[in-house]
mmCIF file of C-alpha atoms in Angstrom:
data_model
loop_
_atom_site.group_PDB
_atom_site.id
_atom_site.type_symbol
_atom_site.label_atom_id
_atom_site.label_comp_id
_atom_site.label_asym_id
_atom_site.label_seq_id
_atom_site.Cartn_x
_atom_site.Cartn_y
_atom_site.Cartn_z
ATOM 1 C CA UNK A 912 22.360 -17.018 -2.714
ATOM 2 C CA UNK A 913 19.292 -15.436 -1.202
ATOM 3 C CA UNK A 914 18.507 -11.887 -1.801
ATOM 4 C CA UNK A 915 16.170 -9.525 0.388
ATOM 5 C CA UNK A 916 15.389 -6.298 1.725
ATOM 6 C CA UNK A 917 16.191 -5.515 5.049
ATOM 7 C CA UNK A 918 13.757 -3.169 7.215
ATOM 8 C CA UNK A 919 15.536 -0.388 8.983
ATOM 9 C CA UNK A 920 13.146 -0.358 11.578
ATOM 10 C CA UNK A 921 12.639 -4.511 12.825
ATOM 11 C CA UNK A 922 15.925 -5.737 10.639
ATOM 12 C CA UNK A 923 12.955 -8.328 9.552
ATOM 13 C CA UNK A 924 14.610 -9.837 5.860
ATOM 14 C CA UNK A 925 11.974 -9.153 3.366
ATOM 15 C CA UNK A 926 11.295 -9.960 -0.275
ATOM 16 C CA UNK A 927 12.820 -8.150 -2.982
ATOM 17 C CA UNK A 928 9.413 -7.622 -4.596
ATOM 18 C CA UNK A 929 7.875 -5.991 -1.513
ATOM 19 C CA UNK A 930 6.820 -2.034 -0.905
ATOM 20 C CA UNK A 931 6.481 -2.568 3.108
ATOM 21 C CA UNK A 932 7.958 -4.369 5.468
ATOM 22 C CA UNK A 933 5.958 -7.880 5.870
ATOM 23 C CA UNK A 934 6.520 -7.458 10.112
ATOM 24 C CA UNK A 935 6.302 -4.182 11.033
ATOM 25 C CA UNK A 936 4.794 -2.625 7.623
ATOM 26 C CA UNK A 937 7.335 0.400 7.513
ATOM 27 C CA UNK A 938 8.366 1.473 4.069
ATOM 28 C CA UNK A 939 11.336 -0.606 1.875
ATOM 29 C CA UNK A 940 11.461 2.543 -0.233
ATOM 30 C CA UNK A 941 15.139 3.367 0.183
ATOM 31 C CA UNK A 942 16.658 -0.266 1.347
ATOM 32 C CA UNK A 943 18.782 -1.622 -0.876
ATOM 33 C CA UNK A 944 18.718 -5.306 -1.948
ATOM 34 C CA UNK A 945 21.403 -7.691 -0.026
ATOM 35 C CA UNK A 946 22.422 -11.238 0.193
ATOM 36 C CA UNK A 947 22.861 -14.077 2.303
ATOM 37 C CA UNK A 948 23.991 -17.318 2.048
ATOM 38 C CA UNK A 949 22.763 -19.366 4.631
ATOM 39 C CA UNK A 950 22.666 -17.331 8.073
ATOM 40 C CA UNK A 951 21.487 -18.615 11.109
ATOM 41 C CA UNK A 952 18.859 -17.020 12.490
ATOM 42 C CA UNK A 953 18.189 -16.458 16.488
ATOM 43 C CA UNK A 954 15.113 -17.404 17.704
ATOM 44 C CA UNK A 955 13.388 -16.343 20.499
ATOM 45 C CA UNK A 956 9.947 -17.806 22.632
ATOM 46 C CA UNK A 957 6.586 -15.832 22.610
ATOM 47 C CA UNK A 958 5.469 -15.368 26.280
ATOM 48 C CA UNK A 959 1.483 -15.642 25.468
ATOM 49 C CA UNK A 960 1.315 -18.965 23.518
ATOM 50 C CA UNK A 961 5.315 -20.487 23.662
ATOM 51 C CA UNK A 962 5.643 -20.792 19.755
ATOM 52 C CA UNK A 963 9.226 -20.030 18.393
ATOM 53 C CA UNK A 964 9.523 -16.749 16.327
ATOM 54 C CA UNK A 965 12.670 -15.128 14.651
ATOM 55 C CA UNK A 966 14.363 -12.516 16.847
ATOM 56 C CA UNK A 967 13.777 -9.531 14.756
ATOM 57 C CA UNK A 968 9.560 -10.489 14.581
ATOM 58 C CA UNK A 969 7.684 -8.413 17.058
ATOM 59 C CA UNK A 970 4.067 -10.122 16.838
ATOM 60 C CA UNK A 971 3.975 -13.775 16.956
ATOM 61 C CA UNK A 972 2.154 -14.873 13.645
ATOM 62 C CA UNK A 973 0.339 -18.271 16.088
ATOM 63 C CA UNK A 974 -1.511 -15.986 18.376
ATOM 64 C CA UNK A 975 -1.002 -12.254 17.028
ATOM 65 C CA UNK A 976 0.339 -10.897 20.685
ATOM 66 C CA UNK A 977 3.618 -8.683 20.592
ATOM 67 C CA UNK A 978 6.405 -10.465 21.691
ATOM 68 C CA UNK A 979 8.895 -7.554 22.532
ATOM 69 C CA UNK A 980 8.355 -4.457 24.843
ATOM 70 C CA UNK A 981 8.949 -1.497 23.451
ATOM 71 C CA UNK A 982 7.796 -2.614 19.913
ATOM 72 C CA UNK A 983 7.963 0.093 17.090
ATOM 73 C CA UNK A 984 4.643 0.457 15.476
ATOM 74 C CA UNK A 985 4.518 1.424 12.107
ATOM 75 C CA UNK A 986 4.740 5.619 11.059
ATOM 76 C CA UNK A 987 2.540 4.675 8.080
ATOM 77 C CA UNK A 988 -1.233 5.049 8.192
ATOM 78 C CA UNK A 989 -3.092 3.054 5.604
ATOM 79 C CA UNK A 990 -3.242 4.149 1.988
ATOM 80 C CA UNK A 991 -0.407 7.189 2.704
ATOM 81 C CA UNK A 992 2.712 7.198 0.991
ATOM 82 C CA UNK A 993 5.813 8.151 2.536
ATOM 83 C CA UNK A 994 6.354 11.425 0.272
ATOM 84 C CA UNK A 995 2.684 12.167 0.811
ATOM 85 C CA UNK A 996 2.590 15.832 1.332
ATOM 86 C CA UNK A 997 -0.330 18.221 1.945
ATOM 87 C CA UNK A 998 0.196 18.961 -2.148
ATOM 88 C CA UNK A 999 -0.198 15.436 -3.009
ATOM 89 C CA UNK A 1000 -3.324 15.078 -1.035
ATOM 90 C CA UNK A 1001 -4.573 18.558 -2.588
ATOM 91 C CA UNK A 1002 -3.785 17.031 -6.419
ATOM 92 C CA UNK A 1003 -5.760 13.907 -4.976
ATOM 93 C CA UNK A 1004 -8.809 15.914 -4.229
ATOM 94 C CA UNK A 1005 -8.530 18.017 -7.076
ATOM 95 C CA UNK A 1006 -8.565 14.770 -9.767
ATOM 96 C CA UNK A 1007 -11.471 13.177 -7.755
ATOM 97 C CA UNK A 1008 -13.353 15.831 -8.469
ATOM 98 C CA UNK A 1009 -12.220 16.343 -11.921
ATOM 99 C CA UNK A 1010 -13.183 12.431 -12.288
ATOM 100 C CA UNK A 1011 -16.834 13.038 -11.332
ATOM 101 C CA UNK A 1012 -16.897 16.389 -13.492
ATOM 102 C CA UNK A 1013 -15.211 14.967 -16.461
ATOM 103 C CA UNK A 1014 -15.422 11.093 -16.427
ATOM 104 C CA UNK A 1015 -13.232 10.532 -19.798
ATOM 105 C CA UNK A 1016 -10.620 13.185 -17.839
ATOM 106 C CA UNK A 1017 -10.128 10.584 -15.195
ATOM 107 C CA UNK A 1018 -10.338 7.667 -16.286
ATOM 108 C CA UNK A 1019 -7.174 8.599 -18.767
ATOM 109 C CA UNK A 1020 -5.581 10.331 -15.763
ATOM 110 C CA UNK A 1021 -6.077 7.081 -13.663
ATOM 111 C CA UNK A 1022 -5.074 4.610 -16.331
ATOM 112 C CA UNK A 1023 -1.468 7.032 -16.369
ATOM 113 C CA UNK A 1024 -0.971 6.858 -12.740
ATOM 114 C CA UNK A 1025 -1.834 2.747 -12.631
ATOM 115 C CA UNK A 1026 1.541 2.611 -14.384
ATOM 116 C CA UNK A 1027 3.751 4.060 -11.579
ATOM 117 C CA UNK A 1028 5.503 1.841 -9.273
ATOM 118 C CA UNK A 1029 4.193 4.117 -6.017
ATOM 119 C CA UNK A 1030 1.567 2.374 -4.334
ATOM 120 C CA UNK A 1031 0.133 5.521 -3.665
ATOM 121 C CA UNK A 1032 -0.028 6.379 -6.789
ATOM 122 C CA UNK A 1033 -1.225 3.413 -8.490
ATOM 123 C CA UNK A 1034 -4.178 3.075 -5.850
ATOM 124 C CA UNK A 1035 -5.434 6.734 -6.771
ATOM 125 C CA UNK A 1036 -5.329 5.906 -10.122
ATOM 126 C CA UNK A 1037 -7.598 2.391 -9.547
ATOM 127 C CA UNK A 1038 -10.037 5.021 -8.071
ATOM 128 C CA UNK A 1039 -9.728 7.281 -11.010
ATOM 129 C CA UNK A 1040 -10.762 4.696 -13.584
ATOM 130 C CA UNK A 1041 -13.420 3.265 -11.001
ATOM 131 C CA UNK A 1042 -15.098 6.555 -10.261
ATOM 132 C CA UNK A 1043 -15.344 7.929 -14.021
ATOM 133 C CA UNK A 1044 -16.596 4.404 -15.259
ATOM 134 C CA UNK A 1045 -19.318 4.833 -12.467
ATOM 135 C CA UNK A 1046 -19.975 7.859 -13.742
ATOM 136 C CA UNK A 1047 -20.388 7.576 -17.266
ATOM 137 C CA UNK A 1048 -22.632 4.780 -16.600
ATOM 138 C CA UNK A 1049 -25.194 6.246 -14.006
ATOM 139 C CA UNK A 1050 -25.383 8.952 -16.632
ATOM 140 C CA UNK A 1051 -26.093 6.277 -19.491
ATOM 141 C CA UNK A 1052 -28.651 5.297 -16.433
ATOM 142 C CA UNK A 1053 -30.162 8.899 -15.844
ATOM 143 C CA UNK A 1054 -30.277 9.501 -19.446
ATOM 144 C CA UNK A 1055 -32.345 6.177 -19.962
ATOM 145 C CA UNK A 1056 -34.448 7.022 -17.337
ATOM 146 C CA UNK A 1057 -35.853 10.524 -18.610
ATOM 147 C CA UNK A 1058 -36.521 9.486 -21.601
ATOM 148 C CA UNK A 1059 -38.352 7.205 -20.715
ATOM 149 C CA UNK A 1060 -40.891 9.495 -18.399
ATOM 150 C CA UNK A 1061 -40.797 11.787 -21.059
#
């Protein structure tokens, strides 16, 4: 028995493991996990190039051209979660900055959010980490420096 996620937006059957939809890259936030044995799936012809692709696929993965009018394009710009809200992106700004202010601050604040499951999340805190390590090391630099032309 096979299990997946199923996309509410293409109905494309999906990994358990995966955040977004591997067709139409909508969030798999609030899908649940179902099974299948073995169901047949329809298949359908792609009018630029002729290769066979599964009726719920909107781009044709041999020549990248859409295959169905009308096609839903994903909601979801790069890099924003789907409970981003104009707090989240102020909280964002405000540990950036607190990162190049106070690199220790961040990189501890980074290495907490790495351990979320939100994408979002976990991304911010990867920046975090990278922009305090920067930091403390271009000061090591600038410190070097000066007293050296001292």
């Amino acid at each position: 028995m096979q299990q997946y996620k199923q996309c509410q937006n293409c109905e494309t059957h999906n990994p358990i493991n995966k955040f977004y939809c591997t067709n139409c890259n909508e969030s798999l936030k609030n899908t649940s996990i179902n099974s299948k044995e073995s169901i047949v799936e329809k298949k359908k012809e792609c009018a630029n190039c002729g290769a066979t692709v599964e009726k719920n696929v909107y781009k044709c993965k041999e020549c990248g051209s859409f295959v169905a009018k009308g096609t839903k394009l994903s909601k979801r710009p790069f890099m924003i979660s789907d409970n981003n809200t104009g707090s989240d992106n102020s909280i964002a700004l405000l540990l950036y900055i607190v990162a190049l202010l106070l690199p220790s601050i961040g990189i501890i604040v980074g290495a907490i959010y790495t351990s979320t499951t939100d994408p979002y999340k976990t991304d911010l805190g990867k920046n975090l980490i990278i922009i305090g390590i920067l930091n403390i090391v271009l000061t090591i630099i600038l410190y070097i420096f000066l007293l050296r032309n001292l």
